[in-house]
Coordinates of C-alpha atoms in Angstrom, one line a residue:
Chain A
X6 CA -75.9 174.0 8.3
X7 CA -76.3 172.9 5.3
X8 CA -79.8 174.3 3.6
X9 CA -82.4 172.8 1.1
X10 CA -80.5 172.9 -1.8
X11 CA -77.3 171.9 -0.3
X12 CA -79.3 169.0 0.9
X13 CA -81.0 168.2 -2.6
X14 CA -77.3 168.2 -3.8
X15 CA -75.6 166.1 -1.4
X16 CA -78.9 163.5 -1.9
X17 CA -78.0 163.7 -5.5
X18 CA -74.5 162.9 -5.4
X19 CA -75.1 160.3 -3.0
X20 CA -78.1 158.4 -5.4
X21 CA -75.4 159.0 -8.1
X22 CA -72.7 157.0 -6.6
X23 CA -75.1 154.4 -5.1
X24 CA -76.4 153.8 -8.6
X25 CA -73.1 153.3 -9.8
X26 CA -72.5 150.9 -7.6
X27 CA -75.8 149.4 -8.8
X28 CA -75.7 150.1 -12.1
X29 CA -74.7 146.7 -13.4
X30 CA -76.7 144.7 -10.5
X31 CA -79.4 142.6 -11.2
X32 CA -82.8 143.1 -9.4
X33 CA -82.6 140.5 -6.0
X34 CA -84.6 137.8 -6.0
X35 CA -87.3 139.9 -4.4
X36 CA -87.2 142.7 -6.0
X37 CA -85.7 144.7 -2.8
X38 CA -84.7 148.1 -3.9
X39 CA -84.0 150.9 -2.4
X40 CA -80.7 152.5 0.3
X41 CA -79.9 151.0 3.6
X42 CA -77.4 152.9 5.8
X43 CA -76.0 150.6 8.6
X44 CA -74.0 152.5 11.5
X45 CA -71.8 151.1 13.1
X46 CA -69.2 148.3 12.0
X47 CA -69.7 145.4 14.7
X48 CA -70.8 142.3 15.1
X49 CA -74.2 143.8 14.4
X50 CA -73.8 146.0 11.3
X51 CA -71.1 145.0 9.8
X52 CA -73.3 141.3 9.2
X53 CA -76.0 143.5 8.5
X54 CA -74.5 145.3 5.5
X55 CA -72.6 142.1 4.0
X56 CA -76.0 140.2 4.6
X57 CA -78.7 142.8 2.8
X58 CA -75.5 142.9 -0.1
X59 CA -75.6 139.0 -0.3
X60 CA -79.4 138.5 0.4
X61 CA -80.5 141.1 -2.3
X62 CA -78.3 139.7 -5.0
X63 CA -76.6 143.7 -4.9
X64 CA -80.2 144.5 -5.5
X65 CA -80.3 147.1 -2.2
X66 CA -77.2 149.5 -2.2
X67 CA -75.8 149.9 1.0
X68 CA -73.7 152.5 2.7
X69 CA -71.7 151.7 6.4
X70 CA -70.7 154.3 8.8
X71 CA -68.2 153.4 10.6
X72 CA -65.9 155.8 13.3
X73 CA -62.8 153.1 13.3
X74 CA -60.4 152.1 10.3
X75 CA -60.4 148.3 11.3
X76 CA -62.5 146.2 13.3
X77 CA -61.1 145.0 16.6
X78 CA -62.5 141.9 18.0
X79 CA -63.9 141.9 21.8
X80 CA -64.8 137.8 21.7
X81 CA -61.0 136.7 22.0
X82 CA -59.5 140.2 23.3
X83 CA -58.8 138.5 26.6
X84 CA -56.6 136.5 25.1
X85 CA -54.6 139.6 24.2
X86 CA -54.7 140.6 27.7
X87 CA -53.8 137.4 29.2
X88 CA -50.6 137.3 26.3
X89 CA -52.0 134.5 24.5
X90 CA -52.8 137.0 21.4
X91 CA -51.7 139.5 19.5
X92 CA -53.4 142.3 18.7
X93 CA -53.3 141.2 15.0
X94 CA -55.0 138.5 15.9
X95 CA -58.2 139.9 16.8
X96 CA -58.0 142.8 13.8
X97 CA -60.0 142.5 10.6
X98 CA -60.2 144.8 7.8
X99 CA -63.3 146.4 6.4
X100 CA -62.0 145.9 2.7
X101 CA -64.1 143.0 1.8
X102 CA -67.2 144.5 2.8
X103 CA -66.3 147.2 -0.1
X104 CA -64.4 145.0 -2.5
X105 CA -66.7 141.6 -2.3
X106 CA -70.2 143.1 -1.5
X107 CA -70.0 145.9 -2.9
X108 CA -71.0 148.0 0.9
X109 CA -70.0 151.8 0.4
X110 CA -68.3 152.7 3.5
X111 CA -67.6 155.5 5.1
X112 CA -65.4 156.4 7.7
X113 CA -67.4 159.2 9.7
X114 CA -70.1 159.7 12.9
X115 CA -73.3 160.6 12.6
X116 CA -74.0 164.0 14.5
X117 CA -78.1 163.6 13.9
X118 CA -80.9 161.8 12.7
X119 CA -83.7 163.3 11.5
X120 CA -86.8 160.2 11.1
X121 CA -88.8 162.0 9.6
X122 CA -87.1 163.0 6.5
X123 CA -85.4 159.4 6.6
X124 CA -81.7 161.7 6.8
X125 CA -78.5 161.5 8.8
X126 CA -75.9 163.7 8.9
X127 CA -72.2 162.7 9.3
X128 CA -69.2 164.9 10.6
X129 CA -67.4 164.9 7.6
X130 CA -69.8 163.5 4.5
X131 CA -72.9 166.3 5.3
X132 CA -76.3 164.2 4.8
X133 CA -77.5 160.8 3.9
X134 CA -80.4 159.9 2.8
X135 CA -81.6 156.5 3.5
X136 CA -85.0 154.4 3.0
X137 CA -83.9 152.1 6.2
X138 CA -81.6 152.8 8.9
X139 CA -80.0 150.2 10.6
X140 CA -77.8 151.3 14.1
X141 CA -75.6 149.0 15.9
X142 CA -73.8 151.3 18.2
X143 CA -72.6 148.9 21.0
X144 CA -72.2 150.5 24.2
X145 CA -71.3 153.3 25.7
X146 CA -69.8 154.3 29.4
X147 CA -71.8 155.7 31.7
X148 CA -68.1 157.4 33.3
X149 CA -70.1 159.6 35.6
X150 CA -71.6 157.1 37.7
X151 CA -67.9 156.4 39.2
X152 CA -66.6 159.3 40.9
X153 CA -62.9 160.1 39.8
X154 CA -63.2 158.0 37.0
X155 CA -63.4 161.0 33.8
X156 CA -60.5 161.6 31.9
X157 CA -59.0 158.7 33.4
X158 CA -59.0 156.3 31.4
X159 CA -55.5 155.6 30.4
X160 CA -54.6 155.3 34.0
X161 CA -57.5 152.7 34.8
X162 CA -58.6 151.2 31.2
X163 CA -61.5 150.0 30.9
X164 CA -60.3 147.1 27.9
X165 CA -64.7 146.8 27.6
X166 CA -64.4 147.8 24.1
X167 CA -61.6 146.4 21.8
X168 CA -58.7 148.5 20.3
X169 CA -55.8 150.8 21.9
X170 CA -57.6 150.2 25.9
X171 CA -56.7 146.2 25.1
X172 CA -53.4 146.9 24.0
X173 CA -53.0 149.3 26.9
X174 CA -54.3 147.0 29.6
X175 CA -52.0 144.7 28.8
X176 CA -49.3 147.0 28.8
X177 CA -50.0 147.5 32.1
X178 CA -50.3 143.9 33.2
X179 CA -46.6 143.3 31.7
X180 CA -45.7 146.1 33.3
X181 CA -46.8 145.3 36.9
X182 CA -43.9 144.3 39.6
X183 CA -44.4 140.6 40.9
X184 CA -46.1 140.4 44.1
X185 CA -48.2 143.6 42.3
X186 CA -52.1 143.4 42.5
X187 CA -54.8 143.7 39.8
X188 CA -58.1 144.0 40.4
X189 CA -60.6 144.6 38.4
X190 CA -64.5 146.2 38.9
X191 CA -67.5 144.3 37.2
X192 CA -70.6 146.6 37.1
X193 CA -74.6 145.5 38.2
X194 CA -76.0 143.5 35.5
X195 CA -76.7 144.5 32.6
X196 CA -73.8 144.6 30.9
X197 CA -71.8 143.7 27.2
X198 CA -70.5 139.8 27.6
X199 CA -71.5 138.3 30.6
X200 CA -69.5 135.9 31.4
X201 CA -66.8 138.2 29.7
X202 CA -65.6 139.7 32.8
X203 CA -65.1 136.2 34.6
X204 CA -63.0 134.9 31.4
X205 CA -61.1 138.3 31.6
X206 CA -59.8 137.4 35.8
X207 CA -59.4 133.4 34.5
X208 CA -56.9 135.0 31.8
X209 CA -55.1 137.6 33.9
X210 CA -55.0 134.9 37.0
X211 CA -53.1 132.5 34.0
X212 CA -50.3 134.7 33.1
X213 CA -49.6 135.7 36.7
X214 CA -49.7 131.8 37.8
X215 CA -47.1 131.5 35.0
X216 CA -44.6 135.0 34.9
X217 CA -45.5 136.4 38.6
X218 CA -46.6 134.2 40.9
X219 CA -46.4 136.3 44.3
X220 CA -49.3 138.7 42.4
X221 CA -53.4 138.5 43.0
X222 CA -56.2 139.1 41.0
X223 CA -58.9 140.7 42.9
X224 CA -62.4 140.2 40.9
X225 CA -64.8 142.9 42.8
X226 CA -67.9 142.1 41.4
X227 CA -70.9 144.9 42.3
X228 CA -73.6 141.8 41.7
X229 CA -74.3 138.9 44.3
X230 CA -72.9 136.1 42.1
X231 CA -71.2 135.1 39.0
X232 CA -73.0 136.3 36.2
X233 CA -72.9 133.5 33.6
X234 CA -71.3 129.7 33.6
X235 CA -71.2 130.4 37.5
X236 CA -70.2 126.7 38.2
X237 CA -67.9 126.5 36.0
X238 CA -66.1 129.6 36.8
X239 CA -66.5 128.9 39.8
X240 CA -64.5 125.6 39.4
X241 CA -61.7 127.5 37.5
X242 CA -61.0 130.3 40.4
X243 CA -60.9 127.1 43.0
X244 CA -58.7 124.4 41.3
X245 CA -56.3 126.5 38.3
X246 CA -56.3 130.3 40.7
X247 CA -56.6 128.6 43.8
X248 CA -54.0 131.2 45.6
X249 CA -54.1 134.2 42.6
X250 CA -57.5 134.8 42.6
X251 CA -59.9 136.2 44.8
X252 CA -63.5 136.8 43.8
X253 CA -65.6 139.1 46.4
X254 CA -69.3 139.8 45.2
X255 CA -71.5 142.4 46.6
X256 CA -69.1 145.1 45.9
X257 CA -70.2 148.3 44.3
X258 CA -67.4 150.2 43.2
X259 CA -68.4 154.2 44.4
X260 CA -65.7 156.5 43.0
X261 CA -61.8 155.8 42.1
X262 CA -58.5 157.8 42.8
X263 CA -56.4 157.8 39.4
X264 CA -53.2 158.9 41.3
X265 CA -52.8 155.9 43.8
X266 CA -55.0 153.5 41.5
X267 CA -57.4 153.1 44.2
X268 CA -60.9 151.8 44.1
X269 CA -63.1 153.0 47.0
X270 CA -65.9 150.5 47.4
X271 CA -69.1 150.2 49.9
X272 CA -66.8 149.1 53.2
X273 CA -63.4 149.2 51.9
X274 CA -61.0 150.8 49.7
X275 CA -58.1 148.7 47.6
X276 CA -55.2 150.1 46.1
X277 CA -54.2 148.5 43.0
X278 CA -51.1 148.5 41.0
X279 CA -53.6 147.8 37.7
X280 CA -56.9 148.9 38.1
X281 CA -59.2 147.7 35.7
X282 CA -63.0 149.4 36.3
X283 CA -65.6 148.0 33.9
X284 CA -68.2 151.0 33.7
X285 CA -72.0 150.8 33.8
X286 CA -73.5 151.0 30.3
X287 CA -76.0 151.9 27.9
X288 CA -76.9 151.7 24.1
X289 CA -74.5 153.8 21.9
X290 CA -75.1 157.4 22.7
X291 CA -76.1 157.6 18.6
X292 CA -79.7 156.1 20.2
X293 CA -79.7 159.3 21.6
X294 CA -80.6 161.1 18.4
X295 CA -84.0 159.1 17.9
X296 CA -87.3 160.6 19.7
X297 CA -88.2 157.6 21.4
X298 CA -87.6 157.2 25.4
X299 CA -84.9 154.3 26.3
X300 CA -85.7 152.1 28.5
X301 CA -84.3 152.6 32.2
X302 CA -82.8 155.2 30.3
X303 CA -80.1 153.2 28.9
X304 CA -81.7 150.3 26.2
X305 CA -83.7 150.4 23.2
X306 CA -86.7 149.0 22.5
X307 CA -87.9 147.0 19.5
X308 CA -89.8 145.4 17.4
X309 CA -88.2 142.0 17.2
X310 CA -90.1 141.0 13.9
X311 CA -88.1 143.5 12.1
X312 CA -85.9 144.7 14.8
X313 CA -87.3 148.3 14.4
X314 CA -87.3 150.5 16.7
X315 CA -90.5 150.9 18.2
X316 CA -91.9 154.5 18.4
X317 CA -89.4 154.9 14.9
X318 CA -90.2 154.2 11.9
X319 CA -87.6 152.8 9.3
X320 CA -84.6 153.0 12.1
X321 CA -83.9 149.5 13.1
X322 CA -81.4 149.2 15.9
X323 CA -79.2 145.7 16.7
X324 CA -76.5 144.1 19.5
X325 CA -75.7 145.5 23.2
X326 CA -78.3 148.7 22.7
X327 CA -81.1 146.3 23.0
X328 CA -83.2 146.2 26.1
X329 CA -83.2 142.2 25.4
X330 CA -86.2 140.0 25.2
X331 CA -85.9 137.0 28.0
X332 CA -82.6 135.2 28.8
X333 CA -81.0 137.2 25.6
X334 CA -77.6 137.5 26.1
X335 CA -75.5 141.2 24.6
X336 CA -73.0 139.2 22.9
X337 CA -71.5 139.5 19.5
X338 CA -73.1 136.4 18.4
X339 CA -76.1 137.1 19.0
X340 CA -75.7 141.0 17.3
X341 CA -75.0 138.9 14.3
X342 CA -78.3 136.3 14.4
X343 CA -80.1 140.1 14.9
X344 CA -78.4 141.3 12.3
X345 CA -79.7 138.6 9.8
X346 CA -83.7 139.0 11.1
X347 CA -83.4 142.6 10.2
X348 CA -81.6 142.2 7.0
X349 CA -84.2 139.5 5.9
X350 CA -87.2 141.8 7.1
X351 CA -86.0 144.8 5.3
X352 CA -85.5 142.9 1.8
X353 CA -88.9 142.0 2.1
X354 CA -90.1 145.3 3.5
X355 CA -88.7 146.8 0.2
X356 CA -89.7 144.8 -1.6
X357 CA -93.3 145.4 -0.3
X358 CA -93.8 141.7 1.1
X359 CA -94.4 141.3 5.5
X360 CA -91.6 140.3 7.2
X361 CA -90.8 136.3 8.2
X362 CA -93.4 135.9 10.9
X363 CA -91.4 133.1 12.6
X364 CA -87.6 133.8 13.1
X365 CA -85.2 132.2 15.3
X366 CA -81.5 133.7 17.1
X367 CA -79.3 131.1 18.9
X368 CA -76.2 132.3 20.9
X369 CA -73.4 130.3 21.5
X370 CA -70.8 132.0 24.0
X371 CA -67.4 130.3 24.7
X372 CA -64.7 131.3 27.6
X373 CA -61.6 130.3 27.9
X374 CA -61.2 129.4 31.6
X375 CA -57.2 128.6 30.8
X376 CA -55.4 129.2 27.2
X377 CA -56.5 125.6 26.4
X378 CA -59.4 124.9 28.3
X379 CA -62.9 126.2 27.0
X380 CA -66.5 126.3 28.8
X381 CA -69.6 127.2 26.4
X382 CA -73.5 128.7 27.3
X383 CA -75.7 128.0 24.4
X384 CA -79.3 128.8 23.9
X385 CA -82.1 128.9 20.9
X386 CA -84.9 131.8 21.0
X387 CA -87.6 131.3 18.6
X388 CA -90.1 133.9 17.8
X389 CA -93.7 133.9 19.7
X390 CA -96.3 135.2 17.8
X391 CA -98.5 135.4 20.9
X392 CA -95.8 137.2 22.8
X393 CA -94.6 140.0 20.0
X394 CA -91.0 138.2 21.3
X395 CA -88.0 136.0 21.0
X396 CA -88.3 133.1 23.9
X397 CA -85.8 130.8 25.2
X398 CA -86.6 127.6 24.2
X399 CA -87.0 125.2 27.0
X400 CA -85.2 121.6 26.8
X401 CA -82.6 123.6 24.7
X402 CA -79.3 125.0 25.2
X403 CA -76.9 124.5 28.4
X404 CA -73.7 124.8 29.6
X405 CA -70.4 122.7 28.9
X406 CA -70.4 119.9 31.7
X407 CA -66.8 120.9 32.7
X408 CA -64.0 122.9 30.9
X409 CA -62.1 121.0 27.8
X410 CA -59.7 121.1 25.4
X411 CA -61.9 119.9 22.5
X412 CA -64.1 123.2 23.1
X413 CA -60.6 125.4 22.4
X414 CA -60.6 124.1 19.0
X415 CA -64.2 125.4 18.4
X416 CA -63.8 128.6 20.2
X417 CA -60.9 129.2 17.7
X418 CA -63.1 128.6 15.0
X419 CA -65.9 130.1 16.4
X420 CA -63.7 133.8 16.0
X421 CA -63.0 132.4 12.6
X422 CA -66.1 131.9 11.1
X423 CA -68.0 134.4 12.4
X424 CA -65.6 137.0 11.7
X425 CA -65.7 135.8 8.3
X426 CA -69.6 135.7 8.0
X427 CA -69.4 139.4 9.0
X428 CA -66.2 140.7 6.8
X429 CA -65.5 137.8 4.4
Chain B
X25 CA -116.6 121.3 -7.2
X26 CA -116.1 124.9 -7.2
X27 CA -116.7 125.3 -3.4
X28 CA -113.8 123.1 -3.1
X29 CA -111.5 124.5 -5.5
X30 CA -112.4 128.4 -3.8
X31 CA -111.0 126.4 -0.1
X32 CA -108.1 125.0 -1.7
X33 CA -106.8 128.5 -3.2
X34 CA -108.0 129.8 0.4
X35 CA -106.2 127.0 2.3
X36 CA -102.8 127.3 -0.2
X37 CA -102.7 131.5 0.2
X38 CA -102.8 130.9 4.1
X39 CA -100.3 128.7 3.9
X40 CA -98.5 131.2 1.5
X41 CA -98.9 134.2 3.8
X42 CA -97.8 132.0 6.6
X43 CA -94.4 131.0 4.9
X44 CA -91.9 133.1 4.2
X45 CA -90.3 132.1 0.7
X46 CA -86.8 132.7 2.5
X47 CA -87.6 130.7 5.6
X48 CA -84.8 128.0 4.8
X49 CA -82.4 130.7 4.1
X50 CA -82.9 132.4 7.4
X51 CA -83.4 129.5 9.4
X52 CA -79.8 128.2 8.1
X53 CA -78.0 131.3 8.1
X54 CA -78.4 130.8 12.3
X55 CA -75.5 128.4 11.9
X56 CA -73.7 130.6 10.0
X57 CA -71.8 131.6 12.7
X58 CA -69.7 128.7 13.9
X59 CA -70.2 126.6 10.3
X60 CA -69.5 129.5 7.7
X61 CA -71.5 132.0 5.5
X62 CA -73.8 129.5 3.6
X63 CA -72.4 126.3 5.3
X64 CA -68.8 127.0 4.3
X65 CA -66.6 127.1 7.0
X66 CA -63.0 128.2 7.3
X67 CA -62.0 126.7 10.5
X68 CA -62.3 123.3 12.8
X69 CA -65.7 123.5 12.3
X70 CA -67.8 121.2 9.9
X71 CA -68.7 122.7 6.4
X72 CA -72.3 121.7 5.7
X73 CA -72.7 123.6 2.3
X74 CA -73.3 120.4 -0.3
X75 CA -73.2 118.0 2.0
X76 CA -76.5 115.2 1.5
X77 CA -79.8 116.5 3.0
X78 CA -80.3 113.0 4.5
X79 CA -76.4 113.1 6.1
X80 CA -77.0 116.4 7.5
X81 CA -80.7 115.2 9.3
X82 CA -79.3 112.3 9.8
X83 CA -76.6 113.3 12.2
X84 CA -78.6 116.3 13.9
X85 CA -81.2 113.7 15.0
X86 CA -78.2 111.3 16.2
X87 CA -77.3 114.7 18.4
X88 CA -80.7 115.2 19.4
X89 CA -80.9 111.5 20.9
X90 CA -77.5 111.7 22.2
X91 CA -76.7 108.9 20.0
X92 CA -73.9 110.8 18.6
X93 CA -72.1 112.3 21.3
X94 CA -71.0 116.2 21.2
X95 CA -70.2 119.1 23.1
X96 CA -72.8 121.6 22.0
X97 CA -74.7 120.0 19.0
X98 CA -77.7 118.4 20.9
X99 CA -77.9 121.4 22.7
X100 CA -78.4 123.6 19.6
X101 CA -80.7 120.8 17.5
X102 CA -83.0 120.5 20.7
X103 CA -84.4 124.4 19.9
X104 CA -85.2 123.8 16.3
X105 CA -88.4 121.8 15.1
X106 CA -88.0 118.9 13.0
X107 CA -89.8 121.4 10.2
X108 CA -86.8 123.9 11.1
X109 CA -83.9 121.5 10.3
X110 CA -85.4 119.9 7.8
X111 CA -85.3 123.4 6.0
X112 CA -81.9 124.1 7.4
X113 CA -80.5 120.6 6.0
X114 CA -82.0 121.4 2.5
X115 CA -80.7 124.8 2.1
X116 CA -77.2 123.6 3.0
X117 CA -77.3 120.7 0.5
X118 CA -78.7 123.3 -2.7
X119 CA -75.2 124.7 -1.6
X120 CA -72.6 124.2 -4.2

């Protein structure tokens, strides 16, 4: 542990280095000053820290933790899976963050928070000290609530988070004989990337259609229906998977068996050759470390003026660890629009001033129901003063009218740009 | 005279407190994410940083009315006011 004047040190060192990144910065347009630790490099934080850089004119300094050398991309990892990607494809370094912005970053975990003092403490770089704390954890696996499923995760990946489980999913799909079956576990809602699951069958289904057409794809969905873009989906099992592809709602996956790759469900049990089990989730277990009650026991709860969390004060929290307000979707996209309400609200927190009272997010989400044909959800949520949230707004938003080509080009540059708006 | 004057500053620091200074920054940087950081965008997407402040309304009201046919766009200009793009197309045309 480290003690008081350990601690004083460390705080030293780390003003010192923040203020030489500083040093030579002009005051932002606001006059924001101050240290803003984001944790966690996703969709969420990583636009947080490049956008508090930008926003302040290097005004704020800013210090990302971050466990993984590289960001892997979920949106698009499908495409991996089906073999329409590679890996590189979907990887972005963290270097322009540092290089560009100016973002200090760190590649550590935080082991605990402590509000109060406004301190973190990493595994490797002992304590931080911040004046605003932003988390953007993601998700974690709740592994225990399917039986047979801990510390088996190489033999049925999960592929829910990007990185090695993609590659090794699809490892496993090249791997499997023709006439093999996949199938594949979607938990109760809620869960990261709705209609992410759905995509991730409509990819599989295409690779088998093409390289091992005797195979199926067994979608065992634990909800009643198809959880976003149902209709369209919908369309893409019947007409492209017509054969390959069998989706059977209403079944709760109970407990697995690792050796024979077998699910064991409500009435039945199916033996797989891949066996791909979505877990149930819940924010990032770092959420853990604040004093504040999640909801349901799994999502956070904030203030979505500032995006801090409530019961905490100066700990803002983005992305999939949200309990959401109305219709919000857990999507990357939408970690990023969060991301850019709590950046502006902090600059002017800092700088003493109230936060905008009237932000708006908008999501836009697309799948790729084939490796050239695209479906989209879009919506707009604007701030409601009278509400304390963000509501969808009606007349807004919708779905694509059928699957296209035209929508492939823009889900390409979709990844593009917003990858770039994050890491650029 | 100076009743008037006293309602004026009242009326103009309402308006002040009600506006964020950044409101056209924040509002735009919601397209960000399929048109670029700042309107500058590095794919099939349109770039919208410089482009005329009339072009740009010009052709969100043409999605709105369906006049101008698109995938998403009418979908996305139908959940901002006419206050809220306005902003949005003036903050991409300061863009250089």
């Amino acid at each position: 542990m480290l003690n008081r004047r350990d601690f004083l040190k460390t705080a030293g060192l780390a003003a010192a280095g923040a203020m030489a990144v500083s040093g030579c910065a002009t005051t932002g347009r606001n006059g924001a000053r101050g240290h803003i630790v984001v944790v966690g490099g996703g969709f969420g934080g990583a636009t947080a820290a490049k956008y508090l850089r930008m926003w302040s004119n290097a005004g704020v300094d800013v210090t990302l933790v971050e466990r993984n050398a590289e960001f892997v991309s979920c949106p698009m990892s499908n495409l991996v899976i089906g073999g329409y990607r590679q890996m590189s494809d979907i990887t972005v370094s963290y270097a322009n963050l540092r290089d560009r912005h100016g973002v200090r970053l760190l590649r550590d975990e935080v082991t605990a928070i402590d509000a109060a003092a406004q301190k973190i403490r990493l595994a490797k770089n002992g304590e931080l000290k911040y004046d605003r704390l932003i988390l953007s954890p993601g998700i974690d696996f709740m592994i225990g609530a399917v039986g047979g499923l801990e510390g088996n995760l190489e033999t049925i990946p999960h592929a829910w988070k990007a990185g090695p489980q993609t590659a090794l999913l699809r490892q496993q799909l090249e791997a499997m004989p023709d006439g093999g079956i996949f199938a594949m576990h979607i938990p109760k809602a809620p869960f990261r990337c709705p209609p992410g699951p759905y995509e991730r069958a409509c990819m599989v289904a295409s690779y088998l259609k093409m390289h091992k057409p005797r195979s199926k794809v067994l979608v065992l969905d634990a909800n009643g229906e198809i959880q976003s873009k149902k209709a369209l989906f919908t369309k893409a099992f019947e007409t492209h998977y017509k054969g390959i592809l069998e989706y059977l709602p209403n079944n709760e996956l109970r407990s697995v068996d690792a050796k024979t790759r077998t699910a064991m469900l409500d009435f039945e049990n199916v033996k797989a050759n891949v066996l791909n089990v979505i877990p149930p989730q819940r924010a990032g277990q770092v959420t853990s470390m604040l004093d504040v009650p999640l909801i349901n026991d799994r999502w956070v709860d904030v203030d979505w003026l500032t995006m801090e969390a409530k019961g905490v004060e100066r700990v803002h929290v983005l992305g999939d660890a949200l309990f959401p307000a109305p219709t919000m979707p857990k999507s990357g996209h939408m970690a990023n629009q969060q991301a850019k309400v709590a950046a502006a609200a902090i600059l002017n927190l800092l700088a003493g001033e109230p936060p905008n009272g009237e932000p708006v997010v908008m999501n836009t989400c697309y799948s790729y129901v084939d490796p050239k044909a695209v479906v989209h959800v879009a919506s707009v949520h604007q701030y409601d003063a009278t509400k304390n949230t963000f509501l969808p707004v009606k007349g807004a938003g919708g779905l694509s009218p059928a699957a296209n080509e035209l929508e492939a080009k823009y889900a390409a540059s979709w990844a593009k740009n917003i990858w770039a708006d994050m890491l650029a | 005279m100076r009743h008037k004057i006293c309602l004026l500053l009242l009326v103009c620091a309402a308006i002040a407190h009600a506006q964020d200074p950044n409101l056209a920054r924040n509002l735009a940087a919601t397209c960000a994410n399929c048109h670029g950081t700042n309107g500058k965008s590095i794919g099939d997407n349109k770039s919208l940083a410089g482009e005329p402040k009339e072009k740009i309304l010009r052709k969100l009201q043409e999605f709105r009315s369906g006049e101008k046919p698109s995938s998403i766009m009418q979908q996305i200009a139908n959940g901002y006011t006419d206050a809220q793009l306005e902003l949005i197309a003036s903050y991409f045309a300061e863009r250089k």
